[in-house]
Amino acid sequence: MASTQKWTIEFEPAAQRELDKLDKPVARRILKFLYQRIGKLDDPRKIGERLQGPLSEFWKYRVGDYRLICSFENERLAVWVLRIGHRREIYSR
């Protein structure tokens, strides 16, 4: 039986701009990860990692050399993608 989408994936404008700037194969890989892995989980926190310190309300996902910084809106079952960037740069802005 095929799993259906449980969580909606939503992008902050800054994250959408960051996604649009990526090479097409990388962007496709990130979108596939979000919609086919994260969106179908009962709890997307299962495969993510909570950030530490003052950012502990946010979660990160690793997709190759890229990191996705996300938050969750439990009432609407929405995953908000806040930032997308290379692992070398994502935490320095």
PDB file of N, CA and C in Angstrom:
ATOM      1  N   MET A   1       0.842  -1.184   0.000  1.00  0.00           N
ATOM      2  CA  MET A   1       0.000   0.000   0.000  1.00  0.00           C
ATOM      3  C   MET A   1       0.884   1.244   0.000  1.00  0.00           C
ATOM      4  N   ALA A   2       0.621   2.171  -0.889  1.00  0.00           N
ATOM      5  CA  ALA A   2       1.427   3.378  -1.007  1.00  0.00           C
ATOM      6  C   ALA A   2       1.109   4.348   0.124  1.00  0.00           C
ATOM      7  N   SER A   3       2.155   4.952   0.648  1.00  0.00           N
ATOM      8  CA  SER A   3       1.992   5.935   1.713  1.00  0.00           C
ATOM      9  C   SER A   3       1.561   7.274   1.109  1.00  0.00           C
ATOM     10  N   THR A   4       0.668   7.959   1.800  1.00  0.00           N
ATOM     11  CA  THR A   4       0.210   9.249   1.299  1.00  0.00           C
ATOM     12  C   THR A   4       0.876  10.377   2.071  1.00  0.00           C
ATOM     13  N   GLN A   5       0.805  11.558   1.507  1.00  0.00           N
ATOM     14  CA  GLN A   5       1.387  12.738   2.123  1.00  0.00           C
ATOM     15  C   GLN A   5       0.649  13.055   3.419  1.00  0.00           C
ATOM     16  N   LYS A   6       1.372  13.121   4.530  1.00  0.00           N
ATOM     17  CA  LYS A   6       0.777  13.440   5.820  1.00  0.00           C
ATOM     18  C   LYS A   6       1.054  14.889   6.201  1.00  0.00           C
ATOM     19  N   TRP A   7       2.259  15.350   5.940  1.00  0.00           N
ATOM     20  CA  TRP A   7       2.681  16.709   6.284  1.00  0.00           C
ATOM     21  C   TRP A   7       2.805  17.530   5.004  1.00  0.00           C
ATOM     22  N   THR A   8       2.364  18.767   5.047  1.00  0.00           N
ATOM     23  CA  THR A   8       2.584  19.657   3.910  1.00  0.00           C
ATOM     24  C   THR A   8       3.967  20.291   4.063  1.00  0.00           C
ATOM     25  N   ILE A   9       4.582  20.574   2.946  1.00  0.00           N
ATOM     26  CA  ILE A   9       5.897  21.199   2.925  1.00  0.00           C
ATOM     27  C   ILE A   9       5.694  22.636   2.459  1.00  0.00           C
ATOM     28  N   GLU A  10       6.150  23.587   3.266  1.00  0.00           N
ATOM     29  CA  GLU A  10       5.997  24.999   2.923  1.00  0.00           C
ATOM     30  C   GLU A  10       7.355  25.675   3.032  1.00  0.00           C
ATOM     31  N   PHE A  11       7.577  26.661   2.180  1.00  0.00           N
ATOM     32  CA  PHE A  11       8.872  27.333   2.117  1.00  0.00           C
ATOM     33  C   PHE A  11       8.743  28.797   2.508  1.00  0.00           C
ATOM     34  N   GLU A  12       9.629  29.240   3.378  1.00  0.00           N
ATOM     35  CA  GLU A  12       9.774  30.670   3.620  1.00  0.00           C
ATOM     36  C   GLU A  12      10.330  31.269   2.331  1.00  0.00           C
ATOM     37  N   PRO A  13      10.022  32.537   2.029  1.00  0.00           N
ATOM     38  CA  PRO A  13      10.538  33.139   0.785  1.00  0.00           C
ATOM     39  C   PRO A  13      12.062  33.035   0.647  1.00  0.00           C
ATOM     40  N   ALA A  14      12.796  33.214   1.737  1.00  0.00           N
ATOM     41  CA  ALA A  14      14.265  33.126   1.668  1.00  0.00           C
ATOM     42  C   ALA A  14      14.703  31.715   1.276  1.00  0.00           C
ATOM     43  N   ALA A  15      14.055  30.702   1.826  1.00  0.00           N
ATOM     44  CA  ALA A  15      14.393  29.315   1.493  1.00  0.00           C
ATOM     45  C   ALA A  15      14.060  29.015   0.038  1.00  0.00           C
ATOM     46  N   GLN A  16      12.950  29.558  -0.446  1.00  0.00           N
ATOM     47  CA  GLN A  16      12.577  29.349  -1.854  1.00  0.00           C
ATOM     48  C   GLN A  16      13.617  29.976  -2.774  1.00  0.00           C
ATOM     49  N   ARG A  17      14.102  31.163  -2.417  1.00  0.00           N
ATOM     50  CA  ARG A  17      15.150  31.808  -3.224  1.00  0.00           C
ATOM     51  C   ARG A  17      16.429  30.973  -3.197  1.00  0.00           C
ATOM     52  N   GLU A  18      16.781  30.445  -2.015  1.00  0.00           N
ATOM     53  CA  GLU A  18      17.987  29.621  -1.904  1.00  0.00           C
ATOM     54  C   GLU A  18      17.848  28.354  -2.753  1.00  0.00           C
ATOM     55  N   LEU A  19      16.676  27.750  -2.743  1.00  0.00           N
ATOM     56  CA  LEU A  19      16.422  26.554  -3.546  1.00  0.00           C
ATOM     57  C   LEU A  19      16.529  26.881  -5.034  1.00  0.00           C
ATOM     58  N   ASP A  20      15.960  28.006  -5.436  1.00  0.00           N
ATOM     59  CA  ASP A  20      15.978  28.406  -6.851  1.00  0.00           C
ATOM     60  C   ASP A  20      17.392  28.644  -7.379  1.00  0.00           C
ATOM     61  N   LYS A  21      18.328  28.997  -6.500  1.00  0.00           N
ATOM     62  CA  LYS A  21      19.705  29.274  -6.915  1.00  0.00           C
ATOM     63  C   LYS A  21      20.548  28.014  -7.081  1.00  0.00           C
ATOM     64  N   LEU A  22      20.071  26.900  -6.564  1.00  0.00           N
ATOM     65  CA  LEU A  22      20.855  25.665  -6.614  1.00  0.00           C
ATOM     66  C   LEU A  22      20.831  25.048  -8.012  1.00  0.00           C
ATOM     67  N   ASP A  23      21.842  24.218  -8.285  1.00  0.00           N
ATOM     68  CA  ASP A  23      21.839  23.444  -9.528  1.00  0.00           C
ATOM     69  C   ASP A  23      20.576  22.594  -9.551  1.00  0.00           C
ATOM     70  N   LYS A  24      20.019  22.394 -10.726  1.00  0.00           N
ATOM     71  CA  LYS A  24      18.754  21.666 -10.849  1.00  0.00           C
ATOM     72  C   LYS A  24      18.795  20.261 -10.239  1.00  0.00           C
ATOM     73  N   PRO A  25      19.849  19.464 -10.470  1.00  0.00           N
ATOM     74  CA  PRO A  25      19.860  18.122  -9.858  1.00  0.00           C
ATOM     75  C   PRO A  25      19.858  18.167  -8.325  1.00  0.00           C
ATOM     76  N   VAL A  26      20.565  19.130  -7.743  1.00  0.00           N
ATOM     77  CA  VAL A  26      20.595  19.272  -6.286  1.00  0.00           C
ATOM     78  C   VAL A  26      19.215  19.691  -5.785  1.00  0.00           C
ATOM     79  N   ALA A  27      18.607  20.652  -6.447  1.00  0.00           N
ATOM     80  CA  ALA A  27      17.270  21.116  -6.052  1.00  0.00           C
ATOM     81  C   ALA A  27      16.257  19.972  -6.141  1.00  0.00           C
ATOM     82  N   ARG A  28      16.330  19.179  -7.199  1.00  0.00           N
ATOM     83  CA  ARG A  28      15.415  18.037  -7.351  1.00  0.00           C
ATOM     84  C   ARG A  28      15.614  17.020  -6.226  1.00  0.00           C
ATOM     85  N   ARG A  29      16.870  16.780  -5.864  1.00  0.00           N
ATOM     86  CA  ARG A  29      17.162  15.831  -4.788  1.00  0.00           C
ATOM     87  C   ARG A  29      16.577  16.320  -3.460  1.00  0.00           C
ATOM     88  N   ILE A  30      16.694  17.611  -3.198  1.00  0.00           N
ATOM     89  CA  ILE A  30      16.151  18.189  -1.961  1.00  0.00           C
ATOM     90  C   ILE A  30      14.629  18.098  -1.960  1.00  0.00           C
ATOM     91  N   LEU A  31      13.999  18.438  -3.070  1.00  0.00           N
ATOM     92  CA  LEU A  31      12.531  18.374  -3.145  1.00  0.00           C
ATOM     93  C   LEU A  31      12.037  16.935  -2.999  1.00  0.00           C
ATOM     94  N   LYS A  32      12.740  16.007  -3.631  1.00  0.00           N
ATOM     95  CA  LYS A  32      12.367  14.594  -3.519  1.00  0.00           C
ATOM     96  C   LYS A  32      12.459  14.149  -2.059  1.00  0.00           C
ATOM     97  N   PHE A  33      13.527  14.538  -1.383  1.00  0.00           N
ATOM     98  CA  PHE A  33      13.694  14.206   0.027  1.00  0.00           C
ATOM     99  C   PHE A  33      12.538  14.771   0.858  1.00  0.00           C
ATOM    100  N   LEU A  34      12.210  16.028   0.630  1.00  0.00           N
ATOM    101  CA  LEU A  34      11.150  16.668   1.417  1.00  0.00           C
ATOM    102  C   LEU A  34       9.796  16.008   1.204  1.00  0.00           C
ATOM    103  N   TYR A  35       9.432  15.810  -0.051  1.00  0.00           N
ATOM    104  CA  TYR A  35       8.085  15.313  -0.345  1.00  0.00           C
ATOM    105  C   TYR A  35       7.956  13.796  -0.182  1.00  0.00           C
ATOM    106  N   GLN A  36       8.994  13.044  -0.547  1.00  0.00           N
ATOM    107  CA  GLN A  36       8.878  11.587  -0.503  1.00  0.00           C
ATOM    108  C   GLN A  36       9.330  10.984   0.819  1.00  0.00           C
ATOM    109  N   ARG A  37      10.169  11.676   1.565  1.00  0.00           N
ATOM    110  CA  ARG A  37      10.615  11.137   2.858  1.00  0.00           C
ATOM    111  C   ARG A  37       9.937  11.871   4.006  1.00  0.00           C
ATOM    112  N   ILE A  38      10.161  13.166   4.119  1.00  0.00           N
ATOM    113  CA  ILE A  38       9.660  13.928   5.264  1.00  0.00           C
ATOM    114  C   ILE A  38       8.134  14.017   5.262  1.00  0.00           C
ATOM    115  N   GLY A  39       7.556  14.362   4.146  1.00  0.00           N
ATOM    116  CA  GLY A  39       6.115  14.579   4.070  1.00  0.00           C
ATOM    117  C   GLY A  39       5.277  13.353   4.354  1.00  0.00           C
ATOM    118  N   LYS A  40       5.845  12.167   4.204  1.00  0.00           N
ATOM    119  CA  LYS A  40       5.078  10.932   4.388  1.00  0.00           C
ATOM    120  C   LYS A  40       5.216  10.331   5.778  1.00  0.00           C
ATOM    121  N   LEU A  41       6.051  10.913   6.603  1.00  0.00           N
ATOM    122  CA  LEU A  41       6.257  10.372   7.945  1.00  0.00           C
ATOM    123  C   LEU A  41       5.129  10.780   8.891  1.00  0.00           C
ATOM    124  N   ASP A  42       4.856   9.926   9.870  1.00  0.00           N
ATOM    125  CA  ASP A  42       3.916  10.307  10.929  1.00  0.00           C
ATOM    126  C   ASP A  42       4.528  11.417  11.774  1.00  0.00           C
ATOM    127  N   ASP A  43       5.833  11.330  12.017  1.00  0.00           N
ATOM    128  CA  ASP A  43       6.548  12.347  12.779  1.00  0.00           C
ATOM    129  C   ASP A  43       7.872  12.647  12.080  1.00  0.00           C
ATOM    130  N   PRO A  44       7.974  13.789  11.396  1.00  0.00           N
ATOM    131  CA  PRO A  44       9.206  14.100  10.644  1.00  0.00           C
ATOM    132  C   PRO A  44      10.423  14.313  11.538  1.00  0.00           C
ATOM    133  N   ARG A  45      10.218  14.392  12.835  1.00  0.00           N
ATOM    134  CA  ARG A  45      11.351  14.545  13.751  1.00  0.00           C
ATOM    135  C   ARG A  45      12.154  13.242  13.884  1.00  0.00           C
ATOM    136  N   LYS A  46      11.588  12.132  13.414  1.00  0.00           N
ATOM    137  CA  LYS A  46      12.264  10.837  13.530  1.00  0.00           C
ATOM    138  C   LYS A  46      13.616  10.818  12.823  1.00  0.00           C
ATOM    139  N   ILE A  47      13.706  11.487  11.691  1.00  0.00           N
ATOM    140  CA  ILE A  47      14.952  11.406  10.924  1.00  0.00           C
ATOM    141  C   ILE A  47      15.725  12.719  10.913  1.00  0.00           C
ATOM    142  N   GLY A  48      15.204  13.735  11.575  1.00  0.00           N
ATOM    143  CA  GLY A  48      15.906  15.008  11.659  1.00  0.00           C
ATOM    144  C   GLY A  48      16.752  15.079  12.908  1.00  0.00           C
ATOM    145  N   GLU A  49      17.385  16.213  13.095  1.00  0.00           N
ATOM    146  CA  GLU A  49      18.195  16.443  14.282  1.00  0.00           C
ATOM    147  C   GLU A  49      17.895  17.832  14.814  1.00  0.00           C
ATOM    148  N   ARG A  50      17.571  17.909  16.105  1.00  0.00           N
ATOM    149  CA  ARG A  50      17.257  19.198  16.722  1.00  0.00           C
ATOM    150  C   ARG A  50      18.539  20.024  16.825  1.00  0.00           C
ATOM    151  N   LEU A  51      18.426  21.315  16.513  1.00  0.00           N
ATOM    152  CA  LEU A  51      19.569  22.200  16.688  1.00  0.00           C
ATOM    153  C   LEU A  51      19.771  22.464  18.169  1.00  0.00           C
ATOM    154  N   GLN A  52      20.943  22.950  18.525  1.00  0.00           N
ATOM    155  CA  GLN A  52      21.308  23.154  19.926  1.00  0.00           C
ATOM    156  C   GLN A  52      21.199  24.625  20.327  1.00  0.00           C
ATOM    157  N   GLY A  53      21.190  24.853  21.626  1.00  0.00           N
ATOM    158  CA  GLY A  53      21.247  26.204  22.176  1.00  0.00           C
ATOM    159  C   GLY A  53      20.019  27.030  21.852  1.00  0.00           C
ATOM    160  N   PRO A  54      20.237  28.305  21.505  1.00  0.00           N
ATOM    161  CA  PRO A  54      19.100  29.202  21.265  1.00  0.00           C
ATOM    162  C   PRO A  54      18.287  28.831  20.014  1.00  0.00           C
ATOM    163  N   LEU A  55      18.804  27.947  19.197  1.00  0.00           N
ATOM    164  CA  LEU A  55      18.094  27.516  17.992  1.00  0.00           C
ATOM    165  C   LEU A  55      17.388  26.173  18.189  1.00  0.00           C
ATOM    166  N   SER A  56      17.208  25.750  19.433  1.00  0.00           N
ATOM    167  CA  SER A  56      16.700  24.400  19.707  1.00  0.00           C
ATOM    168  C   SER A  56      15.247  24.188  19.275  1.00  0.00           C
ATOM    169  N   GLU A  57      14.558  25.251  18.870  1.00  0.00           N
ATOM    170  CA  GLU A  57      13.195  25.060  18.358  1.00  0.00           C
ATOM    171  C   GLU A  57      13.209  24.606  16.891  1.00  0.00           C
ATOM    172  N   PHE A  58      14.373  24.643  16.259  1.00  0.00           N
ATOM    173  CA  PHE A  58      14.501  24.295  14.848  1.00  0.00           C
ATOM    174  C   PHE A  58      15.157  22.926  14.686  1.00  0.00           C
ATOM    175  N   TRP A  59      14.928  22.335  13.514  1.00  0.00           N
ATOM    176  CA  TRP A  59      15.470  21.024  13.187  1.00  0.00           C
ATOM    177  C   TRP A  59      16.256  21.123  11.894  1.00  0.00           C
ATOM    178  N   LYS A  60      17.237  20.236  11.734  1.00  0.00           N
ATOM    179  CA  LYS A  60      17.999  20.209  10.486  1.00  0.00           C
ATOM    180  C   LYS A  60      17.880  18.833   9.862  1.00  0.00           C
ATOM    181  N   TYR A  61      17.957  18.846   8.548  1.00  0.00           N
ATOM    182  CA  TYR A  61      18.015  17.616   7.769  1.00  0.00           C
ATOM    183  C   TYR A  61      19.229  17.704   6.880  1.00  0.00           C
ATOM    184  N   ARG A  62      19.899  16.575   6.667  1.00  0.00           N
ATOM    185  CA  ARG A  62      21.065  16.512   5.786  1.00  0.00           C
ATOM    186  C   ARG A  62      20.654  15.859   4.482  1.00  0.00           C
ATOM    187  N   VAL A  63      20.955  16.550   3.393  1.00  0.00           N
ATOM    188  CA  VAL A  63      20.731  16.002   2.055  1.00  0.00           C
ATOM    189  C   VAL A  63      22.047  16.202   1.313  1.00  0.00           C
ATOM    190  N   GLY A  64      22.872  15.168   1.313  1.00  0.00           N
ATOM    191  CA  GLY A  64      24.208  15.298   0.722  1.00  0.00           C
ATOM    192  C   GLY A  64      24.996  16.343   1.481  1.00  0.00           C
ATOM    193  N   ASP A  65      25.563  17.303   0.767  1.00  0.00           N
ATOM    194  CA  ASP A  65      26.342  18.382   1.389  1.00  0.00           C
ATOM    195  C   ASP A  65      25.463  19.558   1.795  1.00  0.00           C
ATOM    196  N   TYR A  66      24.168  19.437   1.637  1.00  0.00           N
ATOM    197  CA  TYR A  66      23.252  20.539   1.937  1.00  0.00           C
ATOM    198  C   TYR A  66      22.490  20.284   3.226  1.00  0.00           C
ATOM    199  N   ARG A  67      22.129  21.384   3.881  1.00  0.00           N
ATOM    200  CA  ARG A  67      21.361  21.312   5.116  1.00  0.00           C
ATOM    201  C   ARG A  67      20.066  22.090   4.938  1.00  0.00           C
ATOM    202  N   LEU A  68      19.004  21.540   5.505  1.00  0.00           N
ATOM    203  CA  LEU A  68      17.700  22.195   5.503  1.00  0.00           C
ATOM    204  C   LEU A  68      17.374  22.517   6.952  1.00  0.00           C
ATOM    205  N   ILE A  69      17.072  23.764   7.218  1.00  0.00           N
ATOM    206  CA  ILE A  69      16.668  24.173   8.558  1.00  0.00           C
ATOM    207  C   ILE A  69      15.149  24.330   8.523  1.00  0.00           C
ATOM    208  N   CYS A  70      14.472  23.619   9.419  1.00  0.00           N
ATOM    209  CA  CYS A  70      13.016  23.561   9.379  1.00  0.00           C
ATOM    210  C   CYS A  70      12.408  23.790  10.753  1.00  0.00           C
ATOM    211  N   SER A  71      11.134  24.148  10.733  1.00  0.00           N
ATOM    212  CA  SER A  71      10.334  24.158  11.949  1.00  0.00           C
ATOM    213  C   SER A  71       9.025  23.454  11.616  1.00  0.00           C
ATOM    214  N   PHE A  72       8.263  23.154  12.641  1.00  0.00           N
ATOM    215  CA  PHE A  72       7.029  22.386  12.453  1.00  0.00           C
ATOM    216  C   PHE A  72       5.834  23.153  12.989  1.00  0.00           C
ATOM    217  N   GLU A  73       4.750  23.052  12.274  1.00  0.00           N
ATOM    218  CA  GLU A  73       3.485  23.612  12.725  1.00  0.00           C
ATOM    219  C   GLU A  73       2.557  22.415  12.934  1.00  0.00           C
ATOM    220  N   ASN A  74       2.520  21.929  14.157  1.00  0.00           N
ATOM    221  CA  ASN A  74       1.826  20.676  14.465  1.00  0.00           C
ATOM    222  C   ASN A  74       0.327  20.728  14.200  1.00  0.00           C
ATOM    223  N   GLU A  75      -0.297  21.868  14.466  1.00  0.00           N
ATOM    224  CA  GLU A  75      -1.746  21.959  14.295  1.00  0.00           C
ATOM    225  C   GLU A  75      -2.163  21.715  12.841  1.00  0.00           C
ATOM    226  N   ARG A  76      -1.345  22.191  11.918  1.00  0.00           N
ATOM    227  CA  ARG A  76      -1.665  22.049  10.492  1.00  0.00           C
ATOM    228  C   ARG A  76      -0.866  20.935   9.824  1.00  0.00           C
ATOM    229  N   LEU A  77      -0.032  20.242  10.586  1.00  0.00           N
ATOM    230  CA  LEU A  77       0.873  19.229  10.020  1.00  0.00           C
ATOM    231  C   LEU A  77       1.675  19.818   8.860  1.00  0.00           C
ATOM    232  N   ALA A  78       2.362  20.916   9.158  1.00  0.00           N
ATOM    233  CA  ALA A  78       3.162  21.598   8.139  1.00  0.00           C
ATOM    234  C   ALA A  78       4.630  21.627   8.563  1.00  0.00           C
ATOM    235  N   VAL A  79       5.494  21.342   7.605  1.00  0.00           N
ATOM    236  CA  VAL A  79       6.933  21.493   7.790  1.00  0.00           C
ATOM    237  C   VAL A  79       7.321  22.784   7.081  1.00  0.00           C
ATOM    238  N   TRP A  80       7.866  23.735   7.832  1.00  0.00           N
ATOM    239  CA  TRP A  80       8.315  24.998   7.253  1.00  0.00           C
ATOM    240  C   TRP A  80       9.807  24.916   6.979  1.00  0.00           C
ATOM    241  N   VAL A  81      10.189  25.043   5.722  1.00  0.00           N
ATOM    242  CA  VAL A  81      11.605  25.073   5.359  1.00  0.00           C
ATOM    243  C   VAL A  81      12.036  26.535   5.462  1.00  0.00           C
ATOM    244  N   LEU A  82      12.936  26.804   6.400  1.00  0.00           N
ATOM    245  CA  LEU A  82      13.349  28.177   6.673  1.00  0.00           C
ATOM    246  C   LEU A  82      14.605  28.566   5.920  1.00  0.00           C
ATOM    247  N   ARG A  83      15.543  27.626   5.801  1.00  0.00           N
ATOM    248  CA  ARG A  83      16.824  27.892   5.141  1.00  0.00           C
ATOM    249  C   ARG A  83      17.282  26.645   4.412  1.00  0.00           C
ATOM    250  N   ILE A  84      17.968  26.849   3.308  1.00  0.00           N
ATOM    251  CA  ILE A  84      18.609  25.767   2.559  1.00  0.00           C
ATOM    252  C   ILE A  84      19.993  26.274   2.195  1.00  0.00           C
ATOM    253  N   GLY A  85      21.013  25.486   2.500  1.00  0.00           N
ATOM    254  CA  GLY A  85      22.346  25.929   2.136  1.00  0.00           C
ATOM    255  C   GLY A  85      23.371  24.822   2.266  1.00  0.00           C
ATOM    256  N   HIS A  86      24.538  25.083   1.703  1.00  0.00           N
ATOM    257  CA  HIS A  86      25.656  24.145   1.795  1.00  0.00           C
ATOM    258  C   HIS A  86      26.085  24.053   3.250  1.00  0.00           C
ATOM    259  N   ARG A  87      26.506  22.884   3.659  1.00  0.00           N
ATOM    260  CA  ARG A  87      26.864  22.657   5.068  1.00  0.00           C
ATOM    261  C   ARG A  87      27.959  23.602   5.548  1.00  0.00           C
ATOM    262  N   ARG A  88      28.805  24.057   4.632  1.00  0.00           N
ATOM    263  CA  ARG A  88      29.908  24.953   4.954  1.00  0.00           C
ATOM    264  C   ARG A  88      29.403  26.349   5.299  1.00  0.00           C
ATOM    265  N   GLU A  89      28.231  26.729   4.758  1.00  0.00           N
ATOM    266  CA  GLU A  89      27.764  28.113   4.885  1.00  0.00           C
ATOM    267  C   GLU A  89      26.480  28.286   5.691  1.00  0.00           C
ATOM    268  N   ILE A  90      25.720  27.237   5.871  1.00  0.00           N
ATOM    269  CA  ILE A  90      24.363  27.375   6.412  1.00  0.00           C
ATOM    270  C   ILE A  90      24.315  27.963   7.817  1.00  0.00           C
ATOM    271  N   TYR A  91      25.311  27.672   8.648  1.00  0.00           N
ATOM    272  CA  TYR A  91      25.261  28.127  10.028  1.00  0.00           C
ATOM    273  C   TYR A  91      25.945  29.471  10.249  1.00  0.00           C
ATOM    274  N   SER A  92      26.580  30.015   9.230  1.00  0.00           N
ATOM    275  CA  SER A  92      27.390  31.226   9.426  1.00  0.00           C
ATOM    276  C   SER A  92      26.646  32.521   9.120  1.00  0.00           C
ATOM    277  N   ARG A  93      25.420  32.438   8.604  1.00  0.00           N
ATOM    278  CA  ARG A  93      24.713  33.679   8.261  1.00  0.00           C
ATOM    279  C   ARG A  93      23.919  34.220   9.405  1.00  0.00           C
TER     280      ARG A  93
END
